[in-house]
Amino acid sequence: MSAAGRKKRKSVPEIRARKGGEPIVSLTAYSAPMASLLDPHTDLFIVGDSVGMVLYGFESTLGVTLEMMIGHGAAVVRGSECACVVVDLPFGSYQETPAQAFRNASKVMKLTGCDAVKLEGGEEMAETVAFLVSRGIPVMGHVGLQPQSVNTLGGYRARGRERDEATVIIAGAGAIAEAGAFSIVVEGVVETLAREVTSAVAVPTIGIGASAECDGQVLVTEDMLGLFTDFKPKFVRRYAELGPKVGKAAAAYARDVRARRFPGPENCFREGLRKDG
Ligand code: KIV
């Protein structure tokens, strides 16, 4: 398709070049209409496997499949034209071997049209990151609180309070960056560790629950809009409270249907002679 007349999507090298510059604005997106609404304000969409908890009602991200990520990733690419789009590789789709990661990451890129994939992990994933990047797949890393490791980490508590843990996370971020990741999500870490990770790596860090010390910020859109109300992590700021508004709208609709006020005349197809016979 011709690129004439279309806005240019931000590229992976453009995001990579934002290290230490104007903070990168990132949000999660899972659907075409939401991506379209957010696109003018966002540098980078992460089609996160948080979709499992936010849209599907799973208790963790572990049940998310490659097919789900492909469906949501493709929808976000279709719904946006400016933001760079990164799609999460779900649990079990990349940890086994670099070859498994390549097979699944290339499928995600082919079938969604996204710009890059994201995977969780530190030093143990460096070989895989290098394998993917050297074969044409841009990779975003994800360190600190890694939701796909909830069972080995024993919960969702903030990371890096103990020096030993902080050292492992800094080394992991360094290894992933050295391996060729173009940016790294830093999730759920104390402020000092976010600062250390950000100054230790040459690529932008994108924080979520990781203070303002990162090169950019990401929030789960449904958290930011008050649409996901099961719980509100401390690091979330709600920029709207849409949840109660949805409830109010549904109640008004229900009242109108029960009272036969909906549909009104303006919502009905009327009989009548068509002029063309
Ligand atoms: O799954 C997700 O939403 C994430 C965020 C940290 C962006 O990985």
Coordinates of C-alpha atoms and ligand atoms in Angstrom, one line a residue:
M1 CA 0.0 0.0 0.0
S2 CA 1.2 3.5 -0.8
A3 CA 2.5 5.5 2.2
A4 CA 1.2 8.7 0.6
G5 CA -1.1 10.6 2.8
R6 CA -0.6 8.4 5.8
K7 CA 1.0 9.5 9.1
K8 CA 4.3 8.0 9.8
R9 CA 4.5 5.5 12.7
K10 CA 7.2 6.1 15.2
S11 CA 10.0 3.5 14.6
V12 CA 12.0 1.4 17.0
P13 CA 15.2 3.4 16.3
E14 CA 13.2 6.6 17.1
I15 CA 12.1 5.2 20.4
R16 CA 15.7 4.0 21.1
A17 CA 17.0 7.5 20.4
R18 CA 14.8 9.0 23.2
K19 CA 17.2 7.9 25.9
G20 CA 17.6 10.8 28.4
G21 CA 15.4 13.1 26.2
E22 CA 11.7 14.0 26.4
P23 CA 10.0 11.3 28.4
I24 CA 8.4 8.5 26.3
V25 CA 4.6 8.3 26.7
S26 CA 3.4 4.8 26.6
L27 CA 0.0 3.1 27.3
T28 CA -1.3 -0.4 26.9
A29 CA -3.9 -1.0 24.3
Y30 CA -5.8 -4.2 23.3
S31 CA -8.4 -3.1 20.8
A32 CA -8.7 -1.0 17.6
P33 CA -11.1 1.6 18.9
M34 CA -9.1 2.3 22.1
A35 CA -5.9 2.4 20.1
S36 CA -7.4 5.0 17.8
L37 CA -8.5 7.2 20.7
L38 CA -5.1 7.1 22.4
D39 CA -2.9 7.2 19.3
P40 CA -2.5 11.0 18.9
H41 CA -1.2 11.2 22.5
T42 CA 1.0 8.2 22.7
D43 CA 4.5 7.4 21.5
L44 CA 4.4 3.7 22.1
F45 CA 1.6 1.1 22.6
I46 CA 2.4 -2.0 24.6
V47 CA -0.1 -4.7 23.8
G48 CA 0.5 -6.3 27.1
D49 CA -0.4 -9.8 28.4
S50 CA -2.1 -7.9 31.2
V51 CA -5.0 -8.2 28.7
G52 CA -5.6 -11.6 30.4
M53 CA -6.4 -9.9 33.7
V54 CA -8.0 -6.7 32.4
L55 CA -10.2 -8.0 29.6
Y56 CA -10.5 -11.8 30.2
G57 CA -10.8 -11.8 34.0
F58 CA -7.8 -14.2 34.6
E59 CA -6.1 -14.1 38.0
S60 CA -2.7 -13.8 36.4
T61 CA -1.1 -13.4 32.9
L62 CA -0.1 -17.0 32.7
G63 CA -3.2 -18.2 30.8
V64 CA -2.7 -15.8 27.9
T65 CA -1.9 -17.5 24.6
L66 CA 0.0 -16.5 21.5
E67 CA -3.3 -16.5 19.5
M68 CA -4.8 -14.0 22.0
M69 CA -1.8 -11.7 21.7
I70 CA -1.9 -12.0 17.9
G71 CA -5.6 -11.0 17.8
H72 CA -5.2 -8.0 20.1
G73 CA -1.9 -7.0 18.5
A74 CA -3.4 -6.9 15.0
A75 CA -6.4 -4.9 16.3
V76 CA -4.1 -2.3 17.8
V77 CA -2.0 -2.0 14.7
R78 CA -5.2 -1.5 12.6
G79 CA -6.5 1.1 15.0
S80 CA -3.4 3.3 15.2
E81 CA -1.2 5.1 12.7
C82 CA 1.4 7.0 14.7
A83 CA 2.5 5.1 17.8
C84 CA 5.1 2.4 17.7
V85 CA 3.4 -0.9 18.6
V86 CA 5.1 -3.6 20.8
V87 CA 3.3 -6.9 21.5
D88 CA 4.1 -9.1 24.5
L89 CA 5.2 -12.6 24.0
P90 CA 3.1 -14.6 26.5
F91 CA 4.3 -17.1 29.1
G92 CA 5.6 -20.3 27.6
S93 CA 6.1 -18.9 24.1
Y94 CA 9.8 -17.9 24.3
Q95 CA 11.5 -19.3 27.5
E96 CA 12.4 -22.7 26.2
T97 CA 15.0 -21.9 23.5
P98 CA 16.0 -19.0 21.3
A99 CA 14.6 -21.0 18.3
Q100 CA 11.2 -21.3 20.0
A101 CA 11.3 -17.5 20.7
F102 CA 12.2 -16.8 17.1
R103 CA 9.4 -19.0 15.8
N104 CA 6.7 -17.4 17.9
A105 CA 8.1 -13.8 17.7
S106 CA 8.2 -13.9 13.9
K107 CA 4.6 -15.3 13.8
V108 CA 3.5 -12.3 16.0
M109 CA 5.3 -9.8 13.8
K110 CA 4.0 -11.4 10.5
L111 CA 0.4 -11.7 11.7
T112 CA 0.0 -8.4 13.6
G113 CA 2.3 -6.0 11.7
C114 CA 3.7 -4.8 15.0
D115 CA 7.1 -3.1 15.3
A116 CA 8.6 -5.2 18.1
V117 CA 8.0 -7.8 20.7
K118 CA 8.5 -7.7 24.5
L119 CA 9.7 -10.4 26.8
E120 CA 10.3 -10.7 30.5
G121 CA 13.6 -11.6 32.1
G122 CA 17.2 -10.7 33.0
E123 CA 20.5 -12.3 32.3
E124 CA 18.9 -15.7 31.5
M125 CA 17.1 -14.1 28.5
A126 CA 20.1 -12.3 27.1
E127 CA 21.0 -15.0 24.6
T128 CA 17.4 -15.1 23.3
V129 CA 17.3 -11.3 22.9
A130 CA 20.6 -11.4 20.9
F131 CA 19.2 -14.3 18.8
L132 CA 16.1 -12.4 17.9
V133 CA 17.7 -9.0 17.3
S134 CA 20.4 -10.4 15.1
R135 CA 17.6 -12.1 13.0
G136 CA 15.5 -8.9 12.5
I137 CA 13.2 -8.9 15.5
P138 CA 13.4 -5.8 17.6
V139 CA 13.0 -6.7 21.3
M140 CA 11.9 -4.7 24.4
G141 CA 13.0 -6.1 27.7
H142 CA 11.1 -6.2 31.0
V143 CA 12.8 -6.4 34.4
G144 CA 11.9 -5.9 38.0
L145 CA 8.5 -7.2 38.9
Q146 CA 7.9 -9.8 36.2
P147 CA 4.3 -10.9 36.3
Q148 CA 4.9 -14.1 34.3
S149 CA 7.2 -15.2 37.2
V150 CA 4.6 -14.6 39.9
N151 CA 4.7 -18.1 41.1
T152 CA 8.5 -18.2 41.6
L153 CA 8.6 -14.6 42.9
G154 CA 5.8 -15.4 45.3
G155 CA 3.6 -12.4 44.5
Y156 CA 3.5 -8.9 43.1
R157 CA 5.5 -7.0 45.7
A158 CA 7.8 -4.2 44.6
R159 CA 11.4 -5.4 43.9
G160 CA 14.8 -4.1 44.8
R161 CA 14.5 -3.3 48.5
E162 CA 17.3 -5.8 49.3
R163 CA 20.7 -5.0 47.8
D164 CA 21.2 -8.6 46.4
E165 CA 17.9 -8.4 44.5
A166 CA 18.7 -4.9 43.2
T167 CA 22.1 -6.2 42.0
V168 CA 20.5 -9.0 40.0
I169 CA 18.0 -6.7 38.4
I170 CA 20.7 -4.2 37.4
A171 CA 22.8 -6.9 35.9
G172 CA 19.8 -8.4 34.1
A173 CA 18.9 -5.0 32.6
G174 CA 22.5 -4.5 31.5
A175 CA 22.7 -8.0 29.9
I176 CA 19.4 -7.4 28.0
A177 CA 20.5 -4.0 26.8
E178 CA 24.0 -5.4 25.7
A179 CA 22.2 -8.2 23.9
G180 CA 20.4 -5.6 21.7
A181 CA 17.1 -4.7 23.4
F182 CA 16.0 -1.3 22.2
S183 CA 14.3 -0.3 25.5
I184 CA 13.4 -1.9 28.8
V185 CA 10.2 -1.9 30.8
V186 CA 11.1 -1.5 34.5
E187 CA 8.2 -2.6 36.6
G188 CA 7.5 -2.3 40.4
V189 CA 10.9 -1.3 41.7
V190 CA 11.9 1.2 44.4
E191 CA 13.0 4.6 43.2
T192 CA 16.7 4.2 43.8
L193 CA 16.8 1.0 41.8
A194 CA 14.9 2.7 38.9
R195 CA 17.6 5.4 38.9
E196 CA 20.4 2.9 39.0
V197 CA 18.9 0.8 36.2
T198 CA 18.2 3.9 34.0
S199 CA 21.8 5.1 34.4
A200 CA 23.3 1.6 33.9
V201 CA 21.8 1.1 30.4
A202 CA 22.2 3.0 27.2
V203 CA 18.6 2.4 26.1
P204 CA 15.4 4.0 27.4
T205 CA 13.7 2.6 30.4
I206 CA 9.9 2.7 30.6
G207 CA 8.7 2.7 34.1
I208 CA 5.5 1.3 35.6
G209 CA 5.5 1.6 39.3
A210 CA 9.1 2.6 39.0
S211 CA 9.0 6.4 39.8
A212 CA 9.9 9.3 37.6
E213 CA 13.5 8.2 37.3
C214 CA 12.8 6.3 34.1
D215 CA 13.1 7.6 30.5
G216 CA 9.4 7.1 30.0
Q217 CA 6.2 5.9 31.6
V218 CA 3.6 3.3 30.8
L219 CA 0.2 2.6 32.5
V220 CA -2.4 0.0 31.8
T221 CA -5.0 2.1 30.1
E222 CA -8.0 0.6 31.9
D223 CA -6.2 1.5 35.2
M224 CA -5.6 5.1 34.0
L225 CA -9.3 5.5 32.9
G226 CA -10.8 3.8 36.0
L227 CA -12.3 1.0 33.9
F228 CA -10.5 -1.8 35.8
T229 CA -11.7 -1.6 39.3
D230 CA -10.8 -5.0 40.9
F231 CA -7.9 -3.3 42.6
K232 CA -5.8 -0.1 42.2
P233 CA -2.0 -0.4 42.6
K234 CA -0.4 2.5 44.5
F235 CA 1.5 3.6 41.4
V236 CA -1.6 4.2 39.3
R237 CA -3.0 7.7 38.8
R238 CA -6.6 7.7 37.6
Y239 CA -7.0 10.4 34.9
A240 CA -10.7 9.6 34.6
E241 CA -13.3 7.6 36.5
L242 CA -15.1 5.9 33.6
G243 CA -16.2 2.8 35.6
P244 CA -19.1 4.6 37.4
K245 CA -20.1 6.4 34.2
V246 CA -20.4 3.0 32.4
G247 CA -22.7 1.8 35.3
K248 CA -24.8 5.0 35.1
A249 CA -25.2 4.7 31.3
A250 CA -26.2 1.0 31.6
A251 CA -28.8 1.9 34.3
A252 CA -30.3 4.6 32.2
Y253 CA -30.5 2.3 29.2
A254 CA -32.2 -0.4 31.3
R255 CA -34.8 2.1 32.7
D256 CA -35.6 3.2 29.1
V257 CA -36.0 -0.3 27.7
R258 CA -38.2 -1.3 30.6
A259 CA -40.4 1.8 30.3
R260 CA -40.5 1.4 26.4
R261 CA -38.8 4.8 26.0
F262 CA -36.0 3.1 24.0
P263 CA -36.0 2.8 21.0
G264 CA -37.6 6.2 20.2
P265 CA -39.0 7.3 16.8
E266 CA -35.5 8.6 15.8
N267 CA -34.1 5.1 16.3
C268 CA -36.6 3.3 14.1
F269 CA -36.8 2.5 10.4
R270 CA -40.1 3.8 9.1
E271 CA -42.4 2.4 6.4
G272 CA -43.0 4.6 3.4
L273 CA -43.0 4.7 -0.4
R274 CA -39.6 5.0 -2.0
K275 CA -39.5 7.6 -4.7
D276 CA -37.5 5.3 -7.0
G277 CA -40.5 3.0 -7.0
Ligands
KIV1 O1 1.3 -6.6 30.3 C1 1.5 -5.4 30.4 O2 0.5 -4.6 30.5 C2 2.8 -4.9 30.6 C3 3.0 -3.5 31.1 C4 4.1 -3.4 32.1 C5 3.2 -2.6 30.0 O3 3.7 -5.6 30.4

